[in-house]
Coordinates of C-alpha atoms in Angstrom, one line a residue:
X274 CA 0.1 -0.2 0.1
X275 CA 1.6 3.4 -0.8
X276 CA 1.9 6.2 1.6
X277 CA -0.5 8.2 0.3
X278 CA -2.9 5.6 1.3
X279 CA -2.0 4.7 4.8
X280 CA -1.5 8.6 5.9
X281 CA -4.4 9.8 7.7
X282 CA -5.6 6.1 7.9
X283 CA -3.7 4.0 10.1
X284 CA -0.7 5.1 13.0
X285 CA 2.7 5.3 11.0
X286 CA 5.9 4.5 13.4
X287 CA 8.4 6.8 12.2
X288 CA 12.2 6.4 13.0
X289 CA 14.8 8.7 13.6
X290 CA 18.2 7.3 13.2
X291 CA 20.1 10.4 13.6
X292 CA 20.9 9.7 17.5
X293 CA 22.0 6.4 17.0
X294 CA 24.2 7.8 13.5
X295 CA 25.7 10.4 15.5
X296 CA 27.2 8.2 18.3
X297 CA 30.0 7.1 15.5
X298 CA 30.2 10.4 14.5
X299 CA 33.2 10.9 16.7
X300 CA 34.5 7.8 15.8
X301 CA 34.8 7.9 12.3
X302 CA 36.2 11.3 12.2
X303 CA 33.6 12.7 10.6
X304 CA 32.3 16.6 10.2
X305 CA 28.7 15.6 10.6
X306 CA 26.5 12.3 10.7
X307 CA 25.5 12.8 6.8
X308 CA 29.0 12.0 6.0
X309 CA 28.9 8.7 6.9
X310 CA 26.6 8.3 4.1
X311 CA 30.0 7.8 1.6
X312 CA 32.2 7.8 4.3
X313 CA 31.3 4.5 6.6
X314 CA 28.2 3.7 5.1
X315 CA 28.0 0.2 6.5
X316 CA 27.8 2.4 10.1
X317 CA 24.3 3.8 8.4
X318 CA 22.9 1.0 7.4
X319 CA 23.8 -1.0 10.8
X320 CA 21.4 2.2 12.3
X321 CA 19.1 1.5 9.3
X322 CA 18.6 -2.2 10.0
X323 CA 18.1 -1.9 13.4
X324 CA 15.0 0.3 13.3
X325 CA 13.6 -1.4 10.6
X326 CA 13.5 -4.8 12.3
X327 CA 12.1 -2.8 15.4
X328 CA 9.2 -2.0 14.0
X329 CA 9.6 1.2 12.3
X330 CA 7.2 1.9 9.2
X331 CA 8.9 5.2 8.1
X332 CA 12.8 5.8 8.0
X333 CA 14.4 9.2 8.1
X334 CA 17.4 9.4 5.9
X335 CA 20.5 10.7 7.1
X336 CA 20.5 14.1 5.2
X337 CA 19.1 16.1 7.8
X338 CA 21.2 19.1 7.0
X339 CA 22.4 18.5 4.3
X340 CA 22.8 21.3 2.4
X341 CA 25.1 23.8 0.2
X342 CA 26.1 26.1 2.8
X343 CA 26.9 23.4 5.5
X344 CA 29.4 21.9 2.8
X345 CA 30.4 24.8 1.5
X346 CA 31.8 26.0 5.1
X347 CA 34.3 23.0 5.5
X348 CA 35.3 23.1 1.5
X349 CA 32.9 19.9 0.6
X350 CA 30.7 21.2 -1.9
X351 CA 31.1 18.7 -4.2
X352 CA 30.0 16.0 -2.3
X353 CA 26.6 17.4 -1.8
X354 CA 24.6 15.5 -4.4
X355 CA 26.4 11.9 -3.3
X356 CA 25.8 12.5 0.2
X357 CA 22.1 13.0 0.0
X358 CA 21.7 10.2 -2.9
X359 CA 23.3 7.8 -0.8
X360 CA 21.6 8.5 2.1
X361 CA 18.1 7.4 0.2
X362 CA 20.0 4.7 -1.2
X363 CA 21.2 3.0 2.1
X364 CA 17.9 3.8 3.5
X365 CA 15.8 1.6 1.0
X366 CA 18.0 -1.3 0.6
X367 CA 17.6 -1.5 4.4
X368 CA 13.8 -0.8 4.3
X369 CA 11.6 -4.1 4.3
X370 CA 8.4 -4.1 1.3
X371 CA 6.3 -2.8 4.0
X372 CA 8.3 0.1 4.7
X373 CA 8.6 3.6 3.3
X374 CA 12.1 6.2 3.0
X375 CA 11.5 9.8 3.9
X376 CA 13.8 12.3 3.1
X377 CA 14.7 14.2 5.8
X378 CA 15.3 17.8 5.4
X379 CA 16.2 20.1 8.7
X380 CA 16.7 24.3 8.7
X381 CA 20.3 25.4 9.4
X382 CA 19.6 28.5 10.8
X383 CA 19.8 30.6 7.2
X384 CA 19.2 34.3 7.9
X385 CA 17.1 34.8 5.7
X386 CA 15.6 38.2 4.8
X387 CA 13.6 40.1 6.2
X388 CA 15.9 39.1 8.8
X389 CA 18.7 38.4 7.4
X390 CA 21.3 39.0 4.8
X391 CA 19.9 35.7 2.7
X392 CA 17.2 36.5 -0.3
X393 CA 14.2 35.0 -0.3
X394 CA 15.0 33.3 -3.5
X395 CA 17.9 32.4 -2.9
X396 CA 16.6 30.0 0.7
X397 CA 14.6 28.2 -1.9
X398 CA 17.1 27.5 -4.5
X399 CA 19.3 26.1 -1.6
X400 CA 16.4 23.8 -0.6
X401 CA 15.1 22.8 -3.8
X402 CA 19.1 21.5 -4.5
X403 CA 18.7 18.9 -1.4
X404 CA 15.1 18.5 -2.5
X405 CA 15.8 17.4 -6.0
X406 CA 18.4 15.2 -5.1
X407 CA 16.3 13.4 -2.5
X408 CA 13.2 13.1 -4.9
X409 CA 15.9 11.9 -7.8
X410 CA 16.9 8.9 -5.5
X411 CA 13.3 7.5 -4.8
X412 CA 12.1 8.5 -1.4
X413 CA 8.5 8.1 -0.6
X414 CA 7.8 11.2 1.2
X415 CA 9.6 14.6 2.4
X416 CA 9.7 15.5 6.1
X417 CA 11.2 19.3 7.1
X418 CA 12.2 19.5 11.3
X419 CA 11.6 23.4 11.3
X420 CA 14.2 24.4 14.2
X421 CA 14.9 28.0 13.2
X422 CA 12.7 30.9 11.6
X423 CA 9.6 30.4 10.1
X424 CA 10.9 32.9 7.1
X425 CA 13.5 29.0 6.8
X426 CA 10.2 27.0 7.2
X427 CA 8.9 28.6 4.5
X428 CA 11.6 28.5 2.0
X429 CA 11.8 24.6 2.6
X430 CA 8.4 24.2 1.9
X431 CA 8.0 26.0 -1.0
X432 CA 10.8 24.5 -2.0
X433 CA 9.4 21.6 -1.5
X434 CA 6.2 22.3 -2.8
X435 CA 7.8 22.8 -6.8
X436 CA 8.9 19.6 -6.9
X437 CA 7.2 17.1 -5.1
X438 CA 4.3 16.4 -7.1
X439 CA 2.1 13.6 -5.3
X440 CA 4.7 12.5 -2.5
X441 CA 4.1 13.6 0.4
X442 CA 5.2 16.4 3.1
X443 CA 5.1 16.5 6.3
X444 CA 6.6 19.9 8.6
X445 CA 7.3 19.3 11.7
X446 CA 8.6 21.8 14.3
X447 CA 9.6 22.5 18.8
X448 CA 7.2 24.1 20.7
X449 CA 8.2 25.5 24.3
X450 CA 5.7 25.2 27.0
X451 CA 3.9 28.4 26.5
X452 CA 3.0 27.1 22.4
X453 CA 5.6 29.0 20.3
X454 CA 8.7 28.2 18.7
X455 CA 12.1 29.5 18.7
X456 CA 11.6 32.4 17.0
X457 CA 8.0 33.1 18.3
X458 CA 5.8 31.4 16.1
X459 CA 2.5 30.4 17.5
X460 CA 0.9 26.9 17.3
X461 CA -1.9 28.8 15.5
X462 CA 0.4 30.8 12.6
X463 CA 2.2 27.8 12.2
X464 CA -1.1 25.6 11.6
X465 CA -2.2 28.7 9.3
X466 CA 1.1 29.4 7.6
X467 CA 1.2 25.8 6.6
X468 CA -2.6 25.4 5.3
X469 CA -2.0 27.9 2.9
X470 CA 1.3 26.0 1.6
X471 CA -1.0 23.1 1.4
X472 CA 1.2 20.6 3.2
X473 CA -0.1 16.9 3.7
X474 CA 0.6 16.5 7.4
X475 CA 1.6 18.9 10.2
X476 CA 4.4 17.5 13.1
X477 CA 5.5 18.2 16.4
X478 CA 8.9 17.8 17.8
X479 CA 7.8 16.7 21.5
X480 CA 10.1 16.4 24.1
X481 CA 7.3 16.5 27.3
X482 CA 4.7 13.6 27.7
X483 CA 2.2 17.4 27.6
X484 CA -0.7 17.0 25.0
X485 CA -1.7 20.9 25.0
X486 CA 0.4 21.6 21.3
X487 CA -1.2 18.8 19.9
X488 CA -5.0 20.0 21.1
X489 CA -4.1 23.9 19.9
X490 CA -3.1 22.0 16.5
X491 CA -6.3 20.3 16.4
X492 CA -8.2 23.3 16.6
X493 CA -6.2 25.1 14.4
X494 CA -6.1 22.4 11.1
X495 CA -8.1 19.5 9.9
X496 CA -4.8 17.9 8.3
X497 CA -2.8 14.9 9.9
X498 CA -1.5 15.6 13.1
X499 CA 1.7 13.7 14.1
X500 CA 4.2 13.5 16.6
X501 CA 8.2 12.5 16.7
X502 CA 9.3 12.1 20.0
X503 CA 12.8 13.2 21.5
X504 CA 15.3 11.7 23.4
X505 CA 15.0 13.4 26.8
X506 CA 11.6 11.9 26.4
X507 CA 13.0 9.0 28.6
X508 CA 10.5 6.9 30.0
X509 CA 7.4 8.5 29.6
X510 CA 7.3 7.3 26.1
X511 CA 4.9 4.5 26.0
X512 CA 2.4 6.4 28.3
X513 CA 3.1 9.6 26.2
X514 CA 2.4 7.0 23.1
X515 CA -1.0 5.7 24.1
X516 CA -2.1 8.9 25.0
X517 CA -0.9 10.8 21.9
X518 CA -2.9 7.4 19.4
X519 CA -5.8 8.2 22.1
X520 CA -5.9 11.8 20.1
X521 CA -5.9 10.4 16.7
X522 CA -2.0 11.2 15.8
X523 CA -1.3 10.0 12.1
X524 CA 2.4 8.9 12.5
X525 CA 4.3 8.9 16.1
X526 CA 8.2 8.7 15.7
X527 CA 11.5 9.2 17.6
X528 CA 15.3 8.6 17.8
X529 CA 16.1 5.9 19.6
X530 CA 15.7 2.0 18.9
X531 CA 14.2 0.9 22.1
X532 CA 11.7 4.1 21.9
X533 CA 10.9 3.0 18.5
X534 CA 9.8 -0.7 19.8
X535 CA 8.0 0.9 22.2
X536 CA 5.9 3.1 19.9
X537 CA 5.8 0.2 17.4
X538 CA 4.4 -2.5 20.1
X539 CA 2.1 0.1 21.2
X540 CA 0.5 1.1 17.7
X541 CA 1.1 -1.8 15.7
X542 CA -1.9 -2.0 12.6
X543 CA -3.9 0.3 14.7
X544 CA -6.0 2.8 12.8
X545 CA -6.0 6.5 13.8
X546 CA -8.8 7.2 16.3
X547 CA -11.6 9.4 14.6
X548 CA -12.2 12.6 16.0
X549 CA -15.2 12.5 18.6
X550 CA -16.4 16.1 16.5
X551 CA -16.2 16.8 12.9
X552 CA -13.7 18.4 11.3
X553 CA -13.9 21.8 12.2
X554 CA -15.3 24.6 9.4
X555 CA -12.3 26.8 8.8
X556 CA -12.6 30.6 7.9
X557 CA -10.9 32.4 5.6
X558 CA -7.5 33.1 8.1
X559 CA -4.6 35.3 7.7
X560 CA -1.6 35.6 10.1
X561 CA 1.9 36.6 11.4
X562 CA 4.1 35.3 13.4
X563 CA 2.1 36.0 16.8
X564 CA -1.4 36.4 15.4
X565 CA -4.1 34.8 13.6
X566 CA -7.3 36.6 12.2
X567 CA -10.6 35.1 10.7
X568 CA -13.0 35.9 8.7
X569 CA -16.6 34.6 7.9
X570 CA -20.3 34.0 9.7
X571 CA -20.8 34.8 13.2
X572 CA -16.9 35.7 13.3
X573 CA -16.1 39.8 14.6
X574 CA -16.1 42.0 12.0
X575 CA -12.3 42.6 10.2
X576 CA -11.3 46.2 10.0
X577 CA -8.1 46.3 7.3
X578 CA -6.8 49.8 7.6
X579 CA -6.2 51.6 4.2
X580 CA -3.9 54.8 5.4
X581 CA -0.6 52.9 3.9
X582 CA -2.0 54.3 0.6
X583 CA -0.2 57.1 -1.4
X584 CA -3.3 57.9 -3.4
X585 CA -4.1 61.5 -2.7
X586 CA -1.2 61.6 -0.1
X587 CA 1.3 64.2 -1.1
X588 CA 3.6 63.7 2.3
X589 CA 3.1 60.3 2.3
X590 CA 4.0 59.7 -1.5
X591 CA 7.3 61.9 -1.1
X592 CA 8.6 59.6 1.8
X593 CA 7.4 56.6 0.2
X594 CA 8.9 57.9 -3.2
X595 CA 12.6 59.3 -1.0
X596 CA 13.0 55.6 0.8
X597 CA 12.0 57.5 3.9
X598 CA 9.4 55.2 5.7
X599 CA 8.5 57.3 8.9
X600 CA 5.3 58.9 8.5
X601 CA 4.2 55.3 7.0
X602 CA 5.5 53.7 10.0
X603 CA 4.1 56.3 12.2
X604 CA 0.2 55.8 10.2
X605 CA 1.0 51.6 10.6
X606 CA 1.8 52.0 14.5
X607 CA -1.5 54.5 14.9
X608 CA -3.7 52.3 12.7
X609 CA -2.8 49.0 15.2
X610 CA -3.3 50.9 18.4
X611 CA -6.4 52.2 16.7
X612 CA -7.9 48.3 16.7
X613 CA -6.7 47.6 13.5
X614 CA -6.8 43.8 12.9
X615 CA -5.0 44.1 9.9
X616 CA -3.2 46.8 7.5
X617 CA -3.5 47.3 3.7
X618 CA 0.0 48.0 1.8
X619 CA -0.3 49.8 -1.3
X620 CA 3.2 51.8 -2.4
X621 CA 1.9 52.6 -6.0
X622 CA 3.7 55.8 -7.4
X623 CA 4.5 56.2 -10.4
X624 CA 8.2 56.2 -11.3
X625 CA 9.6 54.2 -8.5
X626 CA 11.1 50.6 -8.2
X627 CA 7.7 49.3 -6.7
X628 CA 8.8 45.9 -6.1
X629 CA 11.9 46.6 -4.3
X630 CA 9.8 49.3 -2.3
X631 CA 7.0 47.2 -1.3
X632 CA 9.6 44.6 -0.1
X633 CA 11.4 47.2 1.8
X634 CA 7.7 48.4 3.0
X635 CA 6.6 45.3 4.1
X636 CA 9.8 44.5 5.8
X637 CA 9.3 47.3 8.3
X638 CA 6.5 47.1 9.1
X639 CA 6.5 43.8 10.3
X640 CA 9.2 45.4 12.8
X641 CA 6.8 47.8 13.5
X642 CA 3.3 46.1 14.5
X643 CA 2.0 43.0 15.8
X644 CA -0.9 42.4 13.2
X645 CA -1.3 40.6 9.4
X646 CA -0.7 42.4 6.1
X647 CA -3.0 42.7 3.6
X648 CA -0.9 43.2 0.1
X649 CA -2.3 45.4 -2.7
X650 CA -1.0 46.1 -6.1
X651 CA -2.2 46.1 -9.5
X652 CA 1.4 44.1 -10.7
X653 CA 1.7 40.8 -10.4
X654 CA 5.7 41.2 -9.5
X655 CA 5.2 43.6 -6.6
X656 CA 2.9 41.4 -4.9
X657 CA 5.6 38.5 -5.5
X658 CA 7.8 40.7 -4.0
X659 CA 5.7 41.1 -0.8
X660 CA 4.9 38.1 -0.5
X661 CA 8.7 36.6 -0.5
X662 CA 9.8 38.8 2.7
X663 CA 6.1 38.5 4.7
X664 CA 6.6 36.3 7.3
X665 CA 3.1 35.1 7.5
X666 CA 0.0 34.0 5.4
X667 CA -0.8 37.1 4.3
X668 CA -3.7 38.5 2.3
X669 CA -3.5 39.5 -1.7
X670 CA -5.3 42.5 -3.0
X671 CA -7.0 41.7 -5.5
X672 CA -7.8 39.7 -8.4
X673 CA -10.3 40.8 -10.7
X674 CA -12.4 38.2 -13.4
X675 CA -9.6 38.9 -16.4
X676 CA -8.6 35.8 -17.3
X677 CA -5.0 37.8 -17.8
X678 CA -5.4 39.3 -13.7
X679 CA -6.2 35.7 -12.8
X680 CA -3.2 34.1 -14.2
X681 CA -0.7 36.5 -13.2
X682 CA -1.8 36.5 -9.5
X683 CA -3.4 33.1 -8.8
X684 CA 0.0 31.1 -9.5
X685 CA 1.6 33.5 -6.9
X686 CA -1.3 33.1 -4.5
X687 CA -1.0 29.3 -4.4
X688 CA 3.0 29.6 -4.6
X689 CA 3.3 31.7 -1.3
X690 CA 0.2 30.1 0.6
X691 CA -1.4 33.4 0.6
X692 CA -5.5 34.5 0.9
X693 CA -6.7 36.4 -2.2
X694 CA -9.5 39.2 -2.7
X695 CA -12.3 38.5 -5.5
X696 CA -12.9 41.9 -7.3
X697 CA -16.1 41.4 -8.9
X698 CA -15.2 43.3 -11.4
X699 CA -13.8 42.5 -15.0
X700 CA -13.9 44.5 -18.3
X701 CA -16.5 46.6 -17.0
X702 CA -18.1 47.8 -13.8
X703 CA -21.1 45.7 -12.8
X704 CA -24.4 47.0 -12.2
X705 CA -26.2 44.4 -10.6
X706 CA -26.0 42.2 -7.6
X707 CA -26.6 39.2 -10.2
X708 CA -23.7 40.4 -12.5
X709 CA -21.4 40.8 -9.0
X710 CA -22.5 37.0 -8.6
X711 CA -21.6 35.8 -11.6
X712 CA -18.0 37.4 -11.9
X713 CA -17.4 35.7 -8.1
X714 CA -18.2 32.4 -9.5
X715 CA -16.1 32.7 -12.6
X716 CA -13.3 33.8 -9.8
X717 CA -13.7 30.8 -7.6
X718 CA -14.0 28.3 -10.4
X719 CA -10.4 30.0 -11.4
X720 CA -9.1 29.7 -7.8
X721 CA -10.4 25.9 -8.4
X722 CA -8.4 25.7 -11.5
X723 CA -5.5 26.8 -9.8
X724 CA -5.7 24.5 -6.7
X725 CA -6.9 27.3 -4.1
X726 CA -9.2 26.1 -2.0
X727 CA -12.4 28.3 -0.9
X728 CA -11.2 29.1 2.5
X729 CA -8.6 31.1 0.9
X730 CA -10.7 33.0 -1.1
X731 CA -13.1 36.4 0.2
X732 CA -15.1 38.6 -2.7
X733 CA -15.2 42.2 -2.9
X734 CA -19.0 43.0 -4.1
X735 CA -16.9 46.6 -5.3
X736 CA -18.6 49.2 -4.0
X737 CA -19.0 52.6 -6.0
X738 CA -19.4 56.2 -5.5
X739 CA -22.7 56.9 -4.5
X740 CA -22.6 60.4 -6.4
X741 CA -21.9 58.6 -9.8
X742 CA -24.8 56.4 -9.4
X743 CA -27.5 57.3 -6.7
X744 CA -28.8 53.4 -7.1
X745 CA -25.5 52.3 -7.1
X746 CA -25.7 51.2 -3.1
X747 CA -28.8 48.9 -3.6
X748 CA -27.3 45.9 -5.9
X749 CA -23.9 45.7 -3.6
X750 CA -25.8 45.2 -0.4
X751 CA -28.0 42.7 -2.4
X752 CA -24.7 40.7 -3.7
X753 CA -23.2 40.7 -0.1
X754 CA -26.3 38.1 0.7
X755 CA -26.1 36.4 -2.6
X756 CA -22.3 35.7 -2.1
X757 CA -22.9 35.0 1.0
X758 CA -26.2 32.6 0.4
X759 CA -25.0 31.0 -3.5
X760 CA -21.2 30.8 -2.5
X761 CA -21.0 30.5 1.3
X762 CA -17.8 32.9 0.8
X763 CA -16.6 36.2 3.2
X764 CA -17.5 39.5 2.4
X765 CA -15.3 42.5 2.3
X766 CA -15.8 46.2 0.5
X767 CA -13.4 49.3 0.2
X768 CA -15.9 51.6 2.4
X769 CA -14.2 55.0 1.8
X770 CA -15.2 54.3 -2.0
X771 CA -18.6 54.9 -1.4
X772 CA -18.3 58.7 -0.2
X773 CA -15.9 59.9 -3.2
X774 CA -16.8 63.3 -4.4
X775 CA -19.4 64.1 -1.1
X776 CA -18.7 66.7 1.3
X777 CA -18.6 64.8 4.5
X778 CA -17.4 62.1 3.5
X779 CA -17.3 60.1 6.8
X780 CA -21.0 60.6 7.4
X781 CA -21.6 58.9 4.2
X782 CA -19.2 56.0 4.3
X783 CA -19.9 55.1 7.9
X784 CA -23.2 54.8 6.9
X785 CA -23.1 52.6 4.6
X786 CA -21.0 50.2 6.6
X787 CA -23.7 49.8 8.8
X788 CA -26.2 49.1 6.3
X789 CA -23.3 46.8 4.8
X790 CA -22.6 44.8 8.2
X791 CA -26.7 44.0 8.3
X792 CA -26.7 42.5 5.0
X793 CA -23.8 40.3 6.0
X794 CA -20.4 41.9 5.3
X795 CA -17.7 40.4 7.4
X796 CA -14.4 43.0 6.4
X797 CA -13.7 46.2 5.5
X798 CA -11.1 48.0 4.2
X799 CA -11.2 51.7 6.2
X800 CA -9.8 54.3 8.3
X801 CA -9.6 52.8 12.0
X802 CA -8.4 56.1 13.5
X803 CA -12.1 57.2 12.8
X804 CA -13.4 56.8 16.2
X805 CA -16.6 57.1 15.1
X806 CA -16.4 54.6 12.6
X807 CA -15.2 52.1 15.9
X808 CA -18.3 53.0 17.8
X809 CA -20.7 52.0 14.8
X810 CA -19.1 48.9 14.2
X811 CA -19.1 47.8 17.5
X812 CA -22.8 48.9 17.4
X813 CA -24.2 47.6 14.5
X814 CA -21.9 43.9 15.6
X815 CA -24.4 43.3 18.2
X816 CA -27.4 42.9 15.9
X817 CA -25.8 40.4 13.5
X818 CA -24.3 37.8 15.9
X819 CA -20.8 39.3 15.7
X820 CA -20.4 39.9 19.6
X821 CA -21.8 37.0 21.9
X822 CA -22.4 38.6 25.1
X823 CA -22.2 41.9 23.9
X824 CA -18.2 40.9 25.2
X825 CA -16.8 43.3 22.2
X826 CA -18.6 46.4 22.3
X827 CA -18.5 46.5 27.2
X828 CA -14.5 46.0 26.2
X829 CA -14.9 48.6 23.9
X830 CA -16.5 50.9 26.2
X831 CA -14.8 50.5 29.0
X832 CA -11.3 51.2 27.4
X833 CA -13.1 54.3 26.0
X834 CA -14.3 55.3 29.3
X835 CA -10.7 54.6 30.9
X836 CA -9.3 56.6 27.8
X837 CA -11.4 59.7 28.7
X838 CA -10.9 59.4 33.0
X839 CA -6.9 59.4 32.1

């Protein structure tokens, strides 16, 4: 039976022979355990055979960390292909017919932009080289251990996705007792980012018997969850195996032969325990390292800050043109402090290097604020430039019904695991709600062609300026209802558009916003510095099931009262 058929149905035992092989490194005078693949292959083979005989279903290749920068440091880059290919060949020879070989990749602490000097594309190339060697040698699945920064995890995963076709991919990470990785990536953000990248299994490198991280992952993803025990788990292994098997672990593994034997004895032939509750219905989610924002029916209304946009703002535009981002960052911080859940980032100015500017701005904003970003540009290469340096899952603003735009942007959305706004315009501006729905259906079909799931799509039903057509608001409100009813997708709007050309603009578009929330609007790009708009959203949310027990409204009221008293 193939690994694709077994993964997610029967508990598989996964063995990592690194610890056993590493014991022989000093005796073999080798700089890294993986060099033994060519220097002392019999030692590697002996370790594999021990694990195979002890009941492992999956054997990890002795290739963790076998990446070009490691070889370059010691002047042995000519051996990179041989080390990786030989690692697979030895594992394959030792594995029985019923055992699988997993190409093992481990992050090595590359300092990748925006937090280091290595360009994201170069990091992807580094991982692609190793992955290509492993795939060509005949692996059954890929396993990535993410032990460092989220950008390195993203680079390795994107590299794997570009090469693996039907080969299964599992990504593991280690979390502290609070549920954070070394660079403060939370369990929930880890799940959201990897869900966006559409891997096959999410894993935990477990050094204690605690089950809280597994439970948090189970509430954040519908993908199979696996556990590999680190050596320090010690004598608690048997009790821990039983507990994680009951929770529904897909793969359970360890690094020591006796621990693998204990796992195999406990779970041999055991089917994965089905969850007592149905698969969770996941909303659209975007994330940075520390925060996940969910958008959808019954969830709190999402406020996307609009002010990082040079259109009509001469001082901001001048700063962006000169590479001076002080005002831009001041706006970003002010919007976050005023309650924005995410920030729209648009740097579209004529006669600048917009891809380079987007890259710089996204890099700087991530250091300044801790909320997710919406990347906004008419140019696909600008969007991609921002997505490369965004350490999370972004929302792309936007695609429309034009085939050219869909073909330019959707592959980028898919590659970087982003979500996308589907703007319901095509060659013309639609006049009716039904026309907007038809365009949304066209975009949805195109997303399916590019294998972008519905939970990564939000529809913008294209609100127009009421001054240009005094009946344009009615079809927008109807379109909100139609999209939610017919497509089951969340809906957003750019609210400020509606008041263009009128006096007292805030009064006009804030009034329309309340009506749109009543029709089912889930999110809007707006000005969070407008105190009135905050109050109206809080009050309107009470009447449409977005604020259980009035908690958010009362919280906002108390905060406002405290500010007034201070």
